[in-house]
Amino acid sequence: MEKLTLEVLKQAVSGTAAAFRCVTEYQPAGGVGDKVFPPTYEGGKYAVEKRMIGGQPVPCVLLDSVQSQANRMELALLEAKKAGFIYLPLVTVRFEGENLGKAFVVTSLDAPHRIADAILRDSLLDGVMFRRSELGRVLDNADTRNATGLFGLNPTALVFGIWDSTGPRGGLGAKFQRALVSEMVGVNAEMGCKTASRIDPAQIMLGSGPIFKRNRQGDNTPHWTLDQSQAAQEKNQPKKLGKDGKPSEANHGNVTPGIVDGGFTISYAQQTTVLSLAALRRLRFPLNGSADSDRTVDQIAHVTLAALGLTAATLAREEGADLRSRCQLFPTQKFVWELLDTPGEAPRQFELSGGDAVALLKQVVSEAKNAKLPWYDEINLLPTPDLMQLVTRSQELAMNQAVEGGE
């Protein structure tokens, strides 16, 4: 099979090819017929629908959404950057300090709204609100006719899409469609059932209660008590823990085995990833404040973004498909990229390893920098005191609720 080289990529992007596509079938890691657990949404529901497969409506269940796949690909890029394999612009906010219960870092690759996220918006770059800094203002006027600033600051936003809906322009803020879309579904999905039970090793009986909410949590006492004199008061009565003071309200005692709907068996899972070259071609990259862009510079930027998308998708695929608890899948096919070019003709097929994708990305980034396109390194922001205080309070509240709830 042909290798997907830089020459192939350049010809595809500069021509009329519509997209690169990679469709891969998977089976559960436990083997054919093993059960998988898809994600649940509001109300504990699974995303189930019929799709036309082989000309017939077939029941399918969503195993990994477009948004989730995008997050996995961005995290694959982040890991590659941390390992020093790729050179990629990154905006970082560090939350650390003595008053903070848990230190953490947020970047433009793991923030929900990428460079337009409220966490970055409410942080400082060299003492100035990020969105009022010279770099942060590129979002204010970015659009498909001038994506140059965003290319240098957060190029993945041009690949995975972005909507600056929380910025100064509100709903009229910069909006770029997704050029890279990926999804995983289970085909011929049949819902099963799941069981739940708990056998208490201490064999605490229901009649050993009631238990009460303790009026004051100590370092050497649980959050509940059997002593009514130590109980919190409610309407001049000792307040029972939970609804009726059963030991199970404090997670003690047996839980009666139960059966509810849950999990699916599937014929196979299918991952479909599409990189739209048409979407990338719509973007323009004028330099030095010019109103017009240079066609050669535009094409270099398009190739760079295409290479970035292919690298993200390839690295994420090679990391495996352990989607969540009881939902690990293993590919039954090699990863093959197809180029959708000439209508009516079979697409050309290519292979691309993670190592080859990284090497390809390095080449095109070098060409982009030679063409004077911006490509920043890591930009470090500091959270504003207000944001820091909000996070600190939130962590304290979460900790207190966990203690009061005995979690």
Short mmCIF file of C-alpha atoms in Angstrom, two decimals:
data_model
loop_
_atom_site.label_atom_id
_atom_site.label_comp_id
_atom_site.label_asym_id
_atom_site.label_seq_id
_atom_site.Cartn_x
_atom_site.Cartn_y
_atom_site.Cartn_z
CA MET A 1 0.00 0.00 0.00
CA GLU A 2 1.19 3.53 -0.76
CA LYS A 3 2.55 5.67 2.05
CA LEU A 4 0.86 8.99 2.65
CA THR A 5 3.76 11.31 1.85
CA LEU A 6 4.08 15.07 1.91
CA GLU A 7 3.89 15.11 -1.89
CA VAL A 8 0.61 13.18 -1.83
CA LEU A 9 -0.77 15.54 0.81
CA LYS A 10 0.22 18.65 -1.14
CA GLN A 11 -1.35 17.36 -4.36
CA ALA A 12 -4.56 16.46 -2.53
CA VAL A 13 -4.86 19.82 -0.79
CA SER A 14 -3.96 21.94 -3.82
CA GLY A 15 -6.27 19.95 -6.12
CA THR A 16 -9.96 19.25 -5.84
CA ALA A 17 -9.98 16.24 -3.51
CA ALA A 18 -12.88 16.42 -1.06
CA ALA A 19 -11.49 14.62 1.96
CA PHE A 20 -9.34 11.97 3.57
CA ARG A 21 -11.35 9.20 5.21
CA CYS A 22 -10.41 6.39 7.58
CA VAL A 23 -13.06 3.76 8.44
CA THR A 24 -12.04 1.03 10.87
CA GLU A 25 -13.97 -1.88 12.35
CA TYR A 26 -13.45 -2.99 15.94
CA GLN A 27 -14.55 -5.81 18.24
CA PRO A 28 -14.76 -5.74 22.04
CA ALA A 29 -11.42 -6.55 23.67
CA GLY A 30 -13.20 -9.51 25.29
CA GLY A 31 -14.00 -10.95 21.86
CA VAL A 32 -16.99 -11.22 19.54
CA GLY A 33 -20.25 -10.99 21.46
CA ASP A 34 -18.74 -9.52 24.62
CA LYS A 35 -20.77 -6.76 26.13
CA VAL A 36 -19.87 -3.07 25.85
CA PHE A 37 -21.13 -0.12 27.84
CA PRO A 38 -21.78 3.04 25.76
CA PRO A 39 -21.89 6.50 27.36
CA THR A 40 -25.18 7.61 28.90
CA TYR A 41 -26.74 11.03 28.52
CA GLU A 42 -29.41 13.06 30.33
CA GLY A 43 -31.77 10.76 32.21
CA GLY A 44 -29.33 7.85 31.96
CA LYS A 45 -30.29 7.27 28.32
CA TYR A 46 -28.16 5.72 25.62
CA ALA A 47 -27.90 7.40 22.19
CA VAL A 48 -29.67 4.78 20.07
CA GLU A 49 -30.82 5.24 16.49
CA LYS A 50 -31.20 3.33 13.23
CA ARG A 51 -28.69 3.94 10.46
CA MET A 52 -28.76 2.82 6.85
CA ILE A 53 -26.13 0.10 6.46
CA GLY A 54 -26.11 -2.13 3.38
CA GLY A 55 -29.35 -0.47 2.27
CA GLN A 56 -31.19 -1.50 5.43
CA PRO A 57 -32.05 0.40 8.63
CA VAL A 58 -29.87 -1.12 11.35
CA PRO A 59 -30.10 -0.40 15.11
CA CYS A 60 -26.92 1.32 16.27
CA VAL A 61 -25.69 2.82 19.53
CA LEU A 62 -23.24 5.69 19.91
CA LEU A 63 -20.01 4.48 21.54
CA ASP A 64 -17.96 7.68 21.30
CA SER A 65 -19.33 11.04 20.17
CA VAL A 66 -17.78 13.56 17.79
CA GLN A 67 -16.95 15.82 20.73
CA SER A 68 -15.35 13.00 22.71
CA GLN A 69 -13.30 11.84 19.71
CA ALA A 70 -12.07 15.40 19.19
CA ASN A 71 -11.00 15.58 22.83
CA ARG A 72 -9.12 12.29 22.51
CA MET A 73 -7.30 13.54 19.41
CA GLU A 74 -6.37 16.82 21.09
CA LEU A 75 -5.06 14.96 24.13
CA ALA A 76 -2.98 12.75 21.82
CA LEU A 77 -1.41 15.92 20.40
CA LEU A 78 -0.85 17.28 23.90
CA GLU A 79 0.95 14.10 24.95
CA ALA A 80 3.07 14.22 21.79
CA LYS A 81 4.01 17.84 22.55
CA LYS A 82 4.88 17.03 26.17
CA ALA A 83 7.07 14.16 24.93
CA GLY A 84 8.84 16.57 22.58
CA PHE A 85 7.72 14.77 19.43
CA ILE A 86 5.94 17.77 17.91
CA TYR A 87 6.26 21.55 18.07
CA LEU A 88 2.82 23.00 18.56
CA PRO A 89 1.43 26.36 19.77
CA LEU A 90 -0.14 25.99 23.20
CA VAL A 91 -1.74 28.44 25.63
CA THR A 92 -1.42 27.28 29.23
CA VAL A 93 -2.94 28.44 32.53
CA ARG A 94 -1.47 27.09 35.76
CA PHE A 95 -3.52 26.97 38.95
CA GLU A 96 -1.15 26.52 41.88
CA GLY A 97 -0.63 28.06 45.30
CA GLU A 98 -0.77 27.35 49.02
CA ASN A 99 -4.46 28.17 49.34
CA LEU A 100 -5.46 25.81 46.57
CA GLY A 101 -6.46 22.30 47.62
CA LYS A 102 -5.43 20.77 44.29
CA ALA A 103 -3.09 22.29 41.72
CA PHE A 104 -3.88 21.75 38.04
CA VAL A 105 -3.15 23.01 34.53
CA VAL A 106 -5.54 23.93 31.73
CA THR A 107 -4.35 24.30 28.12
CA SER A 108 -5.90 25.28 24.82
CA LEU A 109 -5.79 21.57 23.94
CA ASP A 110 -7.92 20.36 26.85
CA ALA A 111 -10.11 23.40 27.59
CA PRO A 112 -13.70 22.70 26.40
CA HIS A 113 -13.84 25.76 24.13
CA ARG A 114 -10.18 25.68 23.15
CA ILE A 115 -8.61 29.15 22.88
CA ALA A 116 -12.04 30.75 23.40
CA ASP A 117 -12.61 29.08 26.77
CA ALA A 118 -13.67 31.26 29.73
CA ILE A 119 -10.71 30.02 31.79
CA LEU A 120 -8.26 31.48 29.27
CA ARG A 121 -10.43 34.58 28.79
CA ASP A 122 -10.29 35.30 32.54
CA SER A 123 -6.50 34.90 32.79
CA LEU A 124 -3.62 37.32 32.41
CA LEU A 125 -0.83 37.54 29.85
CA ASP A 126 1.99 39.71 31.18
CA GLY A 127 -0.44 41.43 33.55
CA VAL A 128 -3.09 42.13 30.90
CA MET A 129 -6.39 40.29 30.44
CA PHE A 130 -5.61 37.72 27.77
CA ARG A 131 -8.42 38.80 25.45
CA ARG A 132 -7.16 42.41 25.66
CA SER A 133 -3.56 41.47 24.91
CA GLU A 134 -2.19 41.70 21.38
CA LEU A 135 -2.26 37.91 21.01
CA GLY A 136 -5.70 37.46 22.58
CA ARG A 137 -7.27 40.09 20.31
CA VAL A 138 -6.70 37.95 17.21
CA LEU A 139 -9.93 36.14 18.09
CA ASP A 140 -11.96 39.35 17.93
CA ASN A 141 -11.55 39.75 14.17
CA ALA A 142 -10.79 36.20 13.06
CA ASP A 143 -12.92 34.73 10.27
CA THR A 144 -12.47 32.45 7.28
CA ARG A 145 -10.95 35.36 5.25
CA ASN A 146 -8.35 36.05 7.92
CA ALA A 147 -7.37 33.04 10.00
CA THR A 148 -3.68 33.97 10.21
CA GLY A 149 -3.61 34.95 13.90
CA LEU A 150 -5.54 31.88 14.99
CA PHE A 151 -3.23 29.70 12.88
CA GLY A 152 -0.25 30.87 14.90
CA LEU A 153 -1.94 30.86 18.30
CA ASN A 154 -4.22 27.80 18.28
CA PRO A 155 -4.11 25.95 14.90
CA THR A 156 -6.07 23.00 16.30
CA ALA A 157 -9.07 25.34 16.62
CA LEU A 158 -9.08 25.57 12.80
CA VAL A 159 -9.04 21.76 12.59
CA PHE A 160 -11.52 20.83 15.34
CA GLY A 161 -13.69 23.95 15.10
CA ILE A 162 -14.34 26.82 17.49
CA TRP A 163 -17.06 29.29 18.43
CA ASP A 164 -16.04 32.34 20.43
CA SER A 165 -19.49 32.70 21.97
CA THR A 166 -18.25 33.87 25.41
CA GLY A 167 -15.98 36.61 24.07
CA PRO A 168 -16.73 40.35 23.69
CA ARG A 169 -18.87 39.76 20.56
CA GLY A 170 -21.06 37.10 22.19
CA GLY A 171 -22.91 34.97 19.67
CA LEU A 172 -21.34 36.98 16.83
CA GLY A 173 -17.85 35.88 17.84
CA ALA A 174 -15.46 33.98 15.58
CA LYS A 175 -16.89 30.68 14.38
CA PHE A 176 -15.06 27.98 12.42
CA GLN A 177 -16.58 24.66 11.42
CA ARG A 178 -15.01 21.31 12.26
CA ALA A 179 -12.71 20.15 9.46
CA LEU A 180 -11.93 16.89 11.25
CA VAL A 181 -14.87 14.76 12.41
CA SER A 182 -14.68 11.34 14.00
CA GLU A 183 -17.24 9.05 15.65
CA MET A 184 -17.59 5.47 16.89
CA VAL A 185 -20.84 3.49 16.79
CA GLY A 186 -21.88 -0.06 17.65
CA VAL A 187 -23.72 -1.79 14.79
CA ASN A 188 -26.65 -4.22 15.25
CA ALA A 189 -26.89 -3.06 18.83
CA GLU A 190 -28.97 -5.16 21.21
CA MET A 191 -29.55 -3.78 24.69
CA GLY A 192 -28.88 -6.11 27.62
CA CYS A 193 -29.20 -5.85 31.36
CA LYS A 194 -26.84 -5.25 34.24
CA THR A 195 -26.94 -6.29 37.86
CA ALA A 196 -26.08 -4.45 41.04
CA SER A 197 -25.65 -5.71 44.60
CA ARG A 198 -23.57 -5.26 47.72
CA ILE A 199 -22.83 -7.83 50.39
CA ASP A 200 -21.72 -6.02 53.53
CA PRO A 201 -18.75 -7.86 55.10
CA ALA A 202 -19.79 -6.44 58.51
CA GLN A 203 -23.34 -7.80 57.99
CA ILE A 204 -24.91 -4.62 59.40
CA MET A 205 -28.67 -5.17 59.66
CA LEU A 206 -31.44 -2.72 58.82
CA GLY A 207 -32.78 -2.80 62.39
CA SER A 208 -29.47 -1.66 63.88
CA GLY A 209 -30.41 1.95 63.04
CA PRO A 210 -31.70 4.54 62.85
CA ILE A 211 -28.60 6.65 62.40
CA PHE A 212 -28.52 10.43 62.67
CA LYS A 213 -26.60 13.23 61.01
CA ARG A 214 -23.86 14.26 63.46
CA ASN A 215 -24.10 17.88 64.55
CA ARG A 216 -20.37 18.49 64.23
CA GLN A 217 -17.91 16.59 62.06
CA GLY A 218 -14.65 15.76 63.84
CA ASP A 219 -11.34 14.36 62.71
CA ASN A 220 -12.01 11.11 64.59
CA THR A 221 -15.74 10.68 64.15
CA PRO A 222 -17.92 9.68 61.19
CA HIS A 223 -20.45 12.12 59.77
CA TRP A 224 -23.26 10.13 61.38
CA THR A 225 -24.06 8.94 64.92
CA LEU A 226 -26.36 6.56 66.76
CA ASP A 227 -26.41 8.95 69.73
CA GLN A 228 -29.37 11.29 69.48
CA SER A 229 -27.66 13.77 71.83
CA GLN A 230 -24.86 14.16 69.25
CA ALA A 231 -27.28 14.57 66.35
CA ALA A 232 -28.01 17.72 64.36
CA GLN A 233 -31.44 19.15 65.08
CA GLU A 234 -34.31 19.72 62.67
CA LYS A 235 -37.57 21.17 64.02
CA ASN A 236 -36.35 20.35 67.55
CA GLN A 237 -35.89 16.70 66.62
CA PRO A 238 -32.69 14.74 65.95
CA LYS A 239 -32.17 14.73 62.19
CA LYS A 240 -32.00 11.27 60.65
CA LEU A 241 -29.37 10.65 58.03
CA GLY A 242 -30.86 10.63 54.55
CA LYS A 243 -34.55 9.94 54.20
CA ASP A 244 -35.16 7.62 57.15
CA GLY A 245 -31.85 6.95 58.88
CA LYS A 246 -31.19 3.50 57.41
CA PRO A 247 -27.56 2.28 57.76
CA SER A 248 -27.48 2.12 53.96
CA GLU A 249 -27.68 5.95 53.94
CA ALA A 250 -24.09 5.80 55.22
CA ASN A 251 -23.21 3.04 52.74
CA HIS A 252 -23.41 0.29 55.38
CA GLY A 253 -25.48 -2.88 55.05
CA ASN A 254 -26.45 -5.11 52.17
CA VAL A 255 -27.90 -3.87 48.88
CA THR A 256 -30.56 -6.18 47.47
CA PRO A 257 -29.40 -7.58 44.09
CA GLY A 258 -31.24 -5.84 41.27
CA ILE A 259 -31.46 -6.01 37.49
CA VAL A 260 -31.85 -3.00 35.20
CA ASP A 261 -31.32 -2.30 31.50
CA GLY A 262 -27.67 -1.68 30.69
CA GLY A 263 -24.93 -2.44 28.19
CA PHE A 264 -25.15 -3.71 24.62
CA THR A 265 -23.95 -6.55 22.46
CA ILE A 266 -23.02 -5.52 18.93
CA SER A 267 -22.00 -7.18 15.68
CA TYR A 268 -19.05 -4.82 15.46
CA ALA A 269 -18.03 -1.25 16.19
CA GLN A 270 -17.12 1.20 13.48
CA GLN A 271 -14.94 4.28 13.75
CA THR A 272 -15.33 6.82 10.94
CA THR A 273 -12.92 9.73 10.67
CA VAL A 274 -13.20 12.35 7.92
CA LEU A 275 -10.80 15.23 7.30
CA SER A 276 -12.50 17.75 5.01
CA LEU A 277 -10.01 19.35 2.64
CA ALA A 278 -12.83 21.49 1.25
CA ALA A 279 -13.33 23.08 4.68
CA LEU A 280 -9.61 23.85 4.98
CA ARG A 281 -9.48 25.40 1.49
CA ARG A 282 -12.06 28.03 2.52
CA LEU A 283 -9.58 29.55 4.97
CA ARG A 284 -7.41 32.50 3.98
CA PHE A 285 -4.14 33.63 5.55
CA PRO A 286 -3.19 37.22 4.68
CA LEU A 287 0.17 38.36 6.07
CA ASN A 288 1.35 41.71 7.49
CA GLY A 289 -2.13 43.17 7.84
CA SER A 290 -2.90 42.84 4.13
CA ALA A 291 -6.53 42.56 3.06
CA ASP A 292 -5.67 39.90 0.50
CA SER A 293 -3.87 36.62 0.91
CA ASP A 294 -1.25 34.97 -1.25
CA ARG A 295 -2.39 31.71 -2.85
CA THR A 296 0.93 30.01 -2.17
CA VAL A 297 0.84 30.99 1.51
CA ASP A 298 -2.78 29.83 1.76
CA GLN A 299 -1.87 26.41 0.38
CA ILE A 300 1.05 26.02 2.79
CA ALA A 301 -1.31 26.78 5.68
CA HIS A 302 -3.91 24.33 4.32
CA VAL A 303 -1.31 21.56 4.06
CA THR A 304 -0.09 22.30 7.59
CA LEU A 305 -3.61 22.05 9.04
CA ALA A 306 -4.27 18.85 7.06
CA ALA A 307 -1.06 17.33 8.42
CA LEU A 308 -2.04 18.41 11.93
CA GLY A 309 -5.44 16.72 11.59
CA LEU A 310 -3.93 13.51 10.20
CA THR A 311 -1.35 13.46 13.00
CA ALA A 312 -4.01 13.91 15.67
CA ALA A 313 -6.22 11.16 14.23
CA THR A 314 -3.35 8.73 13.71
CA LEU A 315 -1.82 9.22 17.17
CA ALA A 316 -5.22 8.85 18.83
CA ARG A 317 -5.93 5.63 16.90
CA GLU A 318 -2.57 4.19 17.89
CA GLU A 319 -3.27 4.96 21.57
CA GLY A 320 -6.08 2.41 21.42
CA ALA A 321 -9.81 2.47 22.06
CA ASP A 322 -10.22 1.95 25.80
CA LEU A 323 -13.20 4.29 25.83
CA ARG A 324 -14.39 3.83 29.42
CA SER A 325 -15.05 1.15 32.03
CA ARG A 326 -16.25 -2.04 30.28
CA CYS A 327 -15.89 -0.51 26.82
CA GLN A 328 -12.48 -1.41 25.43
CA LEU A 329 -12.36 -2.16 21.71
CA PHE A 330 -9.65 -3.57 19.48
CA PRO A 331 -9.34 -2.94 15.73
CA THR A 332 -9.85 -5.90 13.40
CA GLN A 333 -8.48 -3.98 10.42
CA LYS A 334 -5.40 -1.93 9.64
CA PHE A 335 -5.79 1.85 9.68
CA VAL A 336 -6.19 2.83 6.02
CA TRP A 337 -6.67 6.39 4.80
CA GLU A 338 -8.70 6.84 1.61
CA LEU A 339 -8.51 9.96 -0.55
CA LEU A 340 -11.92 10.99 -1.92
CA ASP A 341 -10.81 12.67 -5.11
CA THR A 342 -12.32 11.76 -8.47
CA PRO A 343 -16.10 11.08 -8.38
CA GLY A 344 -17.03 7.62 -9.59
CA GLU A 345 -13.56 6.19 -9.09
CA ALA A 346 -12.36 4.01 -6.23
CA PRO A 347 -10.45 6.16 -3.72
CA ARG A 348 -6.69 5.77 -3.49
CA GLN A 349 -5.61 4.12 -0.26
CA PHE A 350 -2.69 5.08 1.94
CA GLU A 351 -1.03 3.93 5.14
CA LEU A 352 0.23 6.39 7.73
CA SER A 353 1.90 5.49 11.03
CA GLY A 354 2.12 7.83 13.99
CA GLY A 355 5.85 8.24 13.46
CA ASP A 356 5.39 9.08 9.78
CA ALA A 357 2.62 11.56 10.63
CA VAL A 358 4.84 13.33 13.17
CA ALA A 359 7.69 13.55 10.64
CA LEU A 360 5.29 14.88 8.02
CA LEU A 361 3.96 17.52 10.43
CA LYS A 362 7.48 18.69 11.26
CA GLN A 363 8.22 19.22 7.56
CA VAL A 364 5.13 21.27 6.86
CA VAL A 365 5.52 23.38 10.03
CA SER A 366 9.03 24.25 8.87
CA GLU A 367 7.64 25.31 5.48
CA ALA A 368 4.91 27.36 7.15
CA LYS A 369 7.47 29.25 9.26
CA ASN A 370 9.62 29.85 6.17
CA ALA A 371 6.54 31.35 4.52
CA LYS A 372 6.34 33.83 7.46
CA LEU A 373 3.18 32.29 8.85
CA PRO A 374 3.02 32.67 12.67
CA TRP A 375 3.60 29.54 14.76
CA TYR A 376 4.04 30.37 18.46
CA ASP A 377 5.46 28.08 21.11
CA GLU A 378 3.94 27.80 24.59
CA ILE A 379 2.24 30.91 25.96
CA ASN A 380 1.82 30.93 29.74
CA LEU A 381 -1.06 32.76 31.38
CA LEU A 382 -1.79 33.39 35.05
CA PRO A 383 -5.33 33.17 36.44
CA THR A 384 -6.69 36.51 37.63
CA PRO A 385 -7.08 36.82 41.43
CA ASP A 386 -10.87 36.68 40.95
CA LEU A 387 -10.68 33.43 38.97
CA MET A 388 -8.22 31.99 41.48
CA GLN A 389 -10.53 32.89 44.36
CA LEU A 390 -13.50 31.33 42.56
CA VAL A 391 -11.59 28.08 42.00
CA THR A 392 -10.34 28.03 45.60
CA ARG A 393 -13.85 28.53 47.00
CA SER A 394 -15.20 25.85 44.69
CA GLN A 395 -12.57 23.34 45.82
CA GLU A 396 -13.27 24.15 49.49
CA LEU A 397 -17.00 23.72 48.92
CA ALA A 398 -16.50 20.39 47.16
CA MET A 399 -14.26 19.18 49.97
CA ASN A 400 -16.76 20.20 52.66
CA GLN A 401 -19.63 18.52 50.81
CA ALA A 402 -17.58 15.34 50.49
CA VAL A 403 -16.84 15.35 54.23
CA GLU A 404 -20.47 16.07 55.17
CA GLY A 405 -21.67 13.37 52.79
CA GLY A 406 -19.09 10.89 54.03
CA GLU A 407 -17.73 10.42 50.51
#
